[in-house]
mmCIF file of C-alpha atoms in Angstrom:
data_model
loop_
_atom_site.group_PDB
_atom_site.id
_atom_site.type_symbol
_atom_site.label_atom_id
_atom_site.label_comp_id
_atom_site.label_asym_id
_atom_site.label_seq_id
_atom_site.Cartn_x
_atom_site.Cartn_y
_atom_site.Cartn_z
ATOM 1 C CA UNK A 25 68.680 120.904 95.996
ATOM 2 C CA UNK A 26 67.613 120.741 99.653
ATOM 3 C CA UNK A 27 64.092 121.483 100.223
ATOM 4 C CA UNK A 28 61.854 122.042 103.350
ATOM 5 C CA UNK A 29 58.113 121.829 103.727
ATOM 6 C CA UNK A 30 56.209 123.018 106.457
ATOM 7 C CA UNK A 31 52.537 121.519 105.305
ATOM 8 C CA UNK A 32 50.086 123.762 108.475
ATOM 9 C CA UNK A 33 50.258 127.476 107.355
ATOM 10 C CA UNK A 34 48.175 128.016 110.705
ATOM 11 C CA UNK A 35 47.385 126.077 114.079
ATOM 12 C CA UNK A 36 45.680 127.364 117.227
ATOM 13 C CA UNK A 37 45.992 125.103 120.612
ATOM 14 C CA UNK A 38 44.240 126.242 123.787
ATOM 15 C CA UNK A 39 46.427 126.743 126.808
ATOM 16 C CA UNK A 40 48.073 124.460 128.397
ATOM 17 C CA UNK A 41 47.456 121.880 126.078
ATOM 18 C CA UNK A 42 49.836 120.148 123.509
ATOM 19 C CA UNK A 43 50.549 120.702 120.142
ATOM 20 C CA UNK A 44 52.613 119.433 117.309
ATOM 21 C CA UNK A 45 54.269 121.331 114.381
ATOM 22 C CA UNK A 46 55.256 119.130 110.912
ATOM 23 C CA UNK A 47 58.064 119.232 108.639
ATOM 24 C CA UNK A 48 59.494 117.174 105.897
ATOM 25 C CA UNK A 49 62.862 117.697 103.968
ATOM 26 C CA UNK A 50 64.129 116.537 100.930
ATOM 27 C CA UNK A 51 67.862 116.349 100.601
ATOM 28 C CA UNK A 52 70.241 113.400 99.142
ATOM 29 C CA UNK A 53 72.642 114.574 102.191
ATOM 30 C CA UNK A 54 74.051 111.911 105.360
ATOM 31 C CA UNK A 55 75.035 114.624 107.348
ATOM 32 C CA UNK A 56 73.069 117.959 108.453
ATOM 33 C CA UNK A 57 70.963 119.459 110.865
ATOM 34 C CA UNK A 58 67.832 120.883 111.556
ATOM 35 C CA UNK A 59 66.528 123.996 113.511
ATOM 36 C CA UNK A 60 62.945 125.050 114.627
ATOM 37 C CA UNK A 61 62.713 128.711 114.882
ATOM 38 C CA UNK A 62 60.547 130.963 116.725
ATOM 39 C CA UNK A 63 59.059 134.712 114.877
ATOM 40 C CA UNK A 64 57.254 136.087 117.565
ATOM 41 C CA UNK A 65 55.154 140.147 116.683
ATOM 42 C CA UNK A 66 58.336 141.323 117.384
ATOM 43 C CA UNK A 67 59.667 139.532 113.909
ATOM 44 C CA UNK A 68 63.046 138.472 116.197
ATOM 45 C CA UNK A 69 64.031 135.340 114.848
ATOM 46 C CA UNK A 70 64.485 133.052 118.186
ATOM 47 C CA UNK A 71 66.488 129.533 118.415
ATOM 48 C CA UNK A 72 63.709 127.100 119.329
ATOM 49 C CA UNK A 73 65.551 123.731 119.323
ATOM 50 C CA UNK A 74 68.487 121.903 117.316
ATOM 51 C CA UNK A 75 68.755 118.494 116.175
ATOM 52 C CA UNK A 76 71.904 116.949 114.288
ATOM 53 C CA UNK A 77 71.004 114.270 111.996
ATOM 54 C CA UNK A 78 73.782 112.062 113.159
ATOM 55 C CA UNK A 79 72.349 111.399 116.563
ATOM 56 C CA UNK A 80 69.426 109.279 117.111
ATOM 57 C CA UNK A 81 68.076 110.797 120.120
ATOM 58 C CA UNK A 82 65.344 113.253 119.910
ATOM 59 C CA UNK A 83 66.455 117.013 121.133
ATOM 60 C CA UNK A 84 64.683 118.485 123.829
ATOM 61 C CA UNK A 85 64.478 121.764 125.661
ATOM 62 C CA UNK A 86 62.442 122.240 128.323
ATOM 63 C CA UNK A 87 58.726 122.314 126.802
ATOM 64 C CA UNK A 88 59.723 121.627 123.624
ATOM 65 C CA UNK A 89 60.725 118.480 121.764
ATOM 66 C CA UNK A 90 61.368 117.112 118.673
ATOM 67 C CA UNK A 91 60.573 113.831 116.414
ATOM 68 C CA UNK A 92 63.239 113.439 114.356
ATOM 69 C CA UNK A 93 62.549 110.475 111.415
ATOM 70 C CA UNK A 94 65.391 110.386 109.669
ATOM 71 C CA UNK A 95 64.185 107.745 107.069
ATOM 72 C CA UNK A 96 61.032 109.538 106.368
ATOM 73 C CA UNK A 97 62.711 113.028 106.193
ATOM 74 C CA UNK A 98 60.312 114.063 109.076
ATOM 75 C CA UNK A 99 60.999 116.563 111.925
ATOM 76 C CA UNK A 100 58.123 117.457 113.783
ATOM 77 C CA UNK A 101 58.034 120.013 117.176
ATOM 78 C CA UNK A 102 55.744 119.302 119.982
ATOM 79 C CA UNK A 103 55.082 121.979 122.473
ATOM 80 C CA UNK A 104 53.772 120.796 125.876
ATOM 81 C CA UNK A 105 51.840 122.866 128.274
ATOM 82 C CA UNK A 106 51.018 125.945 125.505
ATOM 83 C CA UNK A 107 51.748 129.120 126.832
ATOM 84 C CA UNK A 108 50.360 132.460 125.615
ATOM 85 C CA UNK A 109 54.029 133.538 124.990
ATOM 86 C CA UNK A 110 54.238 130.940 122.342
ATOM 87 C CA UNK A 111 52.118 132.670 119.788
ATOM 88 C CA UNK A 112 54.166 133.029 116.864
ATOM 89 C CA UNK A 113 55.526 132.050 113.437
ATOM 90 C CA UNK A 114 57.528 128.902 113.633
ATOM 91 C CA UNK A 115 60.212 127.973 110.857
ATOM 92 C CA UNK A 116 61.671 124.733 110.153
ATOM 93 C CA UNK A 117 65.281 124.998 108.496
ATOM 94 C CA UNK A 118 68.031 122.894 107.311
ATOM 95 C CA UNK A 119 71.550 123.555 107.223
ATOM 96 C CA UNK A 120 74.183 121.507 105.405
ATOM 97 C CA UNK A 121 76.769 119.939 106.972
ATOM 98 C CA UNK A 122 79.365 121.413 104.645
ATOM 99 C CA UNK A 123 81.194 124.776 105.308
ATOM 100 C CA UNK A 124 78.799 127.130 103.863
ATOM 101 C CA UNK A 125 76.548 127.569 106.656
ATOM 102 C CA UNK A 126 73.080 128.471 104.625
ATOM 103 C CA UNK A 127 69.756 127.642 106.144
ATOM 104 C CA UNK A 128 66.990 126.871 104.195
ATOM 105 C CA UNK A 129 63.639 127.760 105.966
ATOM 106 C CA UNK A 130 60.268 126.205 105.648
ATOM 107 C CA UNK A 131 57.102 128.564 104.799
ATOM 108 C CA UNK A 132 56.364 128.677 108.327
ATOM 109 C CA UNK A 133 53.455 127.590 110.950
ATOM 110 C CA UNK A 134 51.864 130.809 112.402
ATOM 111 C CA UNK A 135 50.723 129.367 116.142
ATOM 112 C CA UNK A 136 47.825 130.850 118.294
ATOM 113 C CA UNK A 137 47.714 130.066 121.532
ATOM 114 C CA UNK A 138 44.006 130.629 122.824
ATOM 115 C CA UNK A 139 43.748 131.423 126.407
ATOM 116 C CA UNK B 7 74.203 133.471 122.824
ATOM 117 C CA UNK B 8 75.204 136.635 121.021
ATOM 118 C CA UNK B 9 73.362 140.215 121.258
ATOM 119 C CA UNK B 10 73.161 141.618 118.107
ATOM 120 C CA UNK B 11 71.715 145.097 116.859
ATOM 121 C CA UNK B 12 69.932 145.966 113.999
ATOM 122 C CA UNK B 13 70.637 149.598 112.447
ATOM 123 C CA UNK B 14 68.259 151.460 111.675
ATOM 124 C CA UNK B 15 65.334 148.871 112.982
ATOM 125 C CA UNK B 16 63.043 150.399 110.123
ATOM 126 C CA UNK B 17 62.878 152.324 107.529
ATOM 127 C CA UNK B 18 60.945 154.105 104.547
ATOM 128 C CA UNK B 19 62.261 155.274 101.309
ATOM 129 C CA UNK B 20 61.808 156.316 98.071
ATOM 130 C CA UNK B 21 62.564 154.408 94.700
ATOM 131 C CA UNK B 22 66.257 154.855 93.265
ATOM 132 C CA UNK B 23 67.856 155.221 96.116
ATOM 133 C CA UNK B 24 70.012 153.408 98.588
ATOM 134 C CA UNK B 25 69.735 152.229 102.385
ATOM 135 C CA UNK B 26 72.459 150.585 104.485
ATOM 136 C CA UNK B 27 71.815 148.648 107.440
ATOM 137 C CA UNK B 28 74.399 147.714 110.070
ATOM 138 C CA UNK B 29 74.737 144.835 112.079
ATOM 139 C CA UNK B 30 76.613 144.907 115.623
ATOM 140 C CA UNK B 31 77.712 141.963 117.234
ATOM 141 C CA UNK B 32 78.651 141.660 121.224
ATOM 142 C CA UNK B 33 81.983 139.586 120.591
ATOM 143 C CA UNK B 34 83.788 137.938 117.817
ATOM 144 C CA UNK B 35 82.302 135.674 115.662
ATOM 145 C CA UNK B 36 83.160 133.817 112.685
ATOM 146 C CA UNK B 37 80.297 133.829 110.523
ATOM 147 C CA UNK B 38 77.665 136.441 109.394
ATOM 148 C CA UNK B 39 75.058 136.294 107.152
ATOM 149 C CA UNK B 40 72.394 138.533 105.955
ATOM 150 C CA UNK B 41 68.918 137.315 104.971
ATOM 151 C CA UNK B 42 65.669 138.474 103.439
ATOM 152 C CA UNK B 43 61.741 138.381 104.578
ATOM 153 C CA UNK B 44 59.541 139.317 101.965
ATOM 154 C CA UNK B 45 55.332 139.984 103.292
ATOM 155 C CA UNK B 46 54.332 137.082 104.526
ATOM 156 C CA UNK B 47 57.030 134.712 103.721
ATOM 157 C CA UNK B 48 60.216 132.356 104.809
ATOM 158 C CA UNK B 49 63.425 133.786 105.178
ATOM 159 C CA UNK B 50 66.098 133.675 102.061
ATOM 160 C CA UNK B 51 69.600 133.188 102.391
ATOM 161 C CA UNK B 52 71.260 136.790 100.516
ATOM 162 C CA UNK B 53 74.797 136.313 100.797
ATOM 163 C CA UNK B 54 77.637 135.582 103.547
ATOM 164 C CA UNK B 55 79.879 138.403 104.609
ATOM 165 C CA UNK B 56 83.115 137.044 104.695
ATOM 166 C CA UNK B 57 85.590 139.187 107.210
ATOM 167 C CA UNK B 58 88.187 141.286 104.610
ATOM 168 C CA UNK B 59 87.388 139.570 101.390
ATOM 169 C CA UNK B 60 84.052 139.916 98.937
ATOM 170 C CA UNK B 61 80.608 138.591 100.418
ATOM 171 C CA UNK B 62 79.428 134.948 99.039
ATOM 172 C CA UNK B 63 76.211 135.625 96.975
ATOM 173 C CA UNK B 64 73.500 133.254 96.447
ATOM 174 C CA UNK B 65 71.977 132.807 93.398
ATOM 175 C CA UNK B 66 69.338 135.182 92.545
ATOM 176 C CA UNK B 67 71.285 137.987 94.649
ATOM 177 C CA UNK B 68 74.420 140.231 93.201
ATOM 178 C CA UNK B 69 76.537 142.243 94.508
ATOM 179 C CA UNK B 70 75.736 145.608 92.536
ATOM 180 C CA UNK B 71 72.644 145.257 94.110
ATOM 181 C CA UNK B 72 73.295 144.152 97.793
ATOM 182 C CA UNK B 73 76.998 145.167 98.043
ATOM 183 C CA UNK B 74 77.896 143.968 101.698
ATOM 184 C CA UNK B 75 81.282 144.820 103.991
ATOM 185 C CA UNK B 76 82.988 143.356 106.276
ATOM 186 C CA UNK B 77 85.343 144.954 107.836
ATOM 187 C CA UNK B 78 86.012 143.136 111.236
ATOM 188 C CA UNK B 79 84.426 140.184 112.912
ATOM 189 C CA UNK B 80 81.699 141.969 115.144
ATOM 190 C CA UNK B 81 80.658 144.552 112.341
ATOM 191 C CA UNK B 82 78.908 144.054 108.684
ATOM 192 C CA UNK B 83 76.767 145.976 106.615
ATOM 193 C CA UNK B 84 74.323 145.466 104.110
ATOM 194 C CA UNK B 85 73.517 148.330 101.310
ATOM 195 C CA UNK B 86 70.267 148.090 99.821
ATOM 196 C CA UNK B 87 71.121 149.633 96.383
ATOM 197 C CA UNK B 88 68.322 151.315 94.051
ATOM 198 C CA UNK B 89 65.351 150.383 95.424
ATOM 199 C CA UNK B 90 62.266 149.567 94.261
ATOM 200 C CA UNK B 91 59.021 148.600 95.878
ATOM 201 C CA UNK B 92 59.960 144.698 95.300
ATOM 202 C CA UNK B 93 62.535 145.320 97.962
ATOM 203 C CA UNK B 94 60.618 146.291 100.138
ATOM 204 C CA UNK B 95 61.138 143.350 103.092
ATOM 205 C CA UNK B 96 62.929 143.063 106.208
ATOM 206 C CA UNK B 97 66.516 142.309 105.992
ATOM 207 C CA UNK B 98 68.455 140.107 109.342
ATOM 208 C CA UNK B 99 71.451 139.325 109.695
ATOM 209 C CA UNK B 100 72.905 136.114 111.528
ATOM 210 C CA UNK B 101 76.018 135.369 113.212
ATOM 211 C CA UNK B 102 77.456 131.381 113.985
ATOM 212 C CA UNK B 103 80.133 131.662 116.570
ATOM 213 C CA UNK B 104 81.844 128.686 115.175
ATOM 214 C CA UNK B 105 81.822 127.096 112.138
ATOM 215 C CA UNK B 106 79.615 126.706 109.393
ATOM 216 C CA UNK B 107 77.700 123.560 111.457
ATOM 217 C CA UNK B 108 77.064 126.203 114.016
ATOM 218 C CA UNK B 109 73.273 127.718 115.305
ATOM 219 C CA UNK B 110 72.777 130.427 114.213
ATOM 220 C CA UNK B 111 71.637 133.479 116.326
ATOM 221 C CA UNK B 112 69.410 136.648 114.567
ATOM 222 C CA UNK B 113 69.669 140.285 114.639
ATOM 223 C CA UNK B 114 66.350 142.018 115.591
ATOM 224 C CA UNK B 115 65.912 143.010 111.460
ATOM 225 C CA UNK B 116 65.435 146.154 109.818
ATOM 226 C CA UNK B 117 62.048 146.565 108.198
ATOM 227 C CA UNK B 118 61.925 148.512 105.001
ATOM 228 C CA UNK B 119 59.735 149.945 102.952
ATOM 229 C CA UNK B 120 60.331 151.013 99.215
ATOM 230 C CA UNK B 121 57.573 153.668 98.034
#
């Protein structure tokens, strides 16, 4: 069974400055991907970033990238330039690549964002 | 990315009885799938609503229980069935607009609470 392990139940970064979520998976899998999701207050569950495991290149968007490890089951998210409006709960998830489509979060990394 | 709506967006009820939640999607999509958020933790996969056949249940989660329809491909529900304070959570639903590899995009999720 796939597993996902999100090790920081809490981080704080001041403004503007960087800061790097972890995650590690377990799965005996070739093919999948990976999400980072966003739970702001609001509890909407927002796409952060997606990274398939096939490609070697790191996903980006915008302020937020990814280090995807693929031999160490490691998928980290770095956010650059911290903004206020990223104070949240972040998830890590997996998804098979099969045609059931489940997603298997992470406990989550609640993020402050100190002005 | 889809919108999607959340019906009703919270809710408090008494033990025994029974609380459906709909789920509204802008356009067609393929997949939906309803999850659950228990205080304070990840999200769980409950089942997939598959469009004019039964739902897909995970294990741990049956359909007496969390009997799901769904009737056409922008519209599912979710019935909550003889509650008791342990299901007291919020409940999203998800959409993929293409297969089961697909992001997927959440609802805004219906907070309930079982007294």
């Amino acid at each position: 069974a796939q597993t996902v392990t999100q090790s920081q139940p809490e981080m704080s970064v001041q403004e503007a400055e960087t800061v790097t979520l972890s995650c590690t998976y377990d799965t005996s899998e070739n093919n999948y991907y990976l999400f980072w999701y966003k739970q702001p207050p609001s509890r909407q569950m927002i796409l952060v970033i997606r990274q398939e495991a096939y490609k070697q290149q790191n996903a980006t968007e915008n302020r937020f990238s990814v280090n995807f490890q693929k031999a160490a089951k490691s998928f980290s998210l770095k956010i650059s330039d911290s903004q206020l409006g990223d104070t949240a709960m972040y998830f890590c998830a997996f998804m098979r690549a099969s045609n059931t489509g489940k997603l298997i979060f992470g406990q989550g990394t609640t993020l402050q964002v100190k002005p | 990315s889809a919108v999607i709506s959340q019906k009703p967006s919270r809710d408090i009820c008494q033990r025994g009885t029974s609380l459906t939640i709909q789920c509204q999607v802008d356009s067609q999509v393929t997949m939906m799938f309803w999850y659950r958020q228990q205080p304070g933790q990840s999200l769980t996969l409950i089942a997939t609503a598959n469009q004019g056949s039964e739902a897909t249940y995970e294990s741990g989660f049956v359909i007496d229980k969390f009997p799901i329809s769904r009737p056409n491909l922008t519209f599912s529900t979710l019935t909550v069935s003889n509650m008791s304070p342990e299901d007291s959570s919020i409940y999203l639903c998800s959409v993929a607009y293409g297969g089961a590899g697909d992001t997927q995009y959440f609802g805004p999720g219906t907070r309930l609470t079982v007294l």
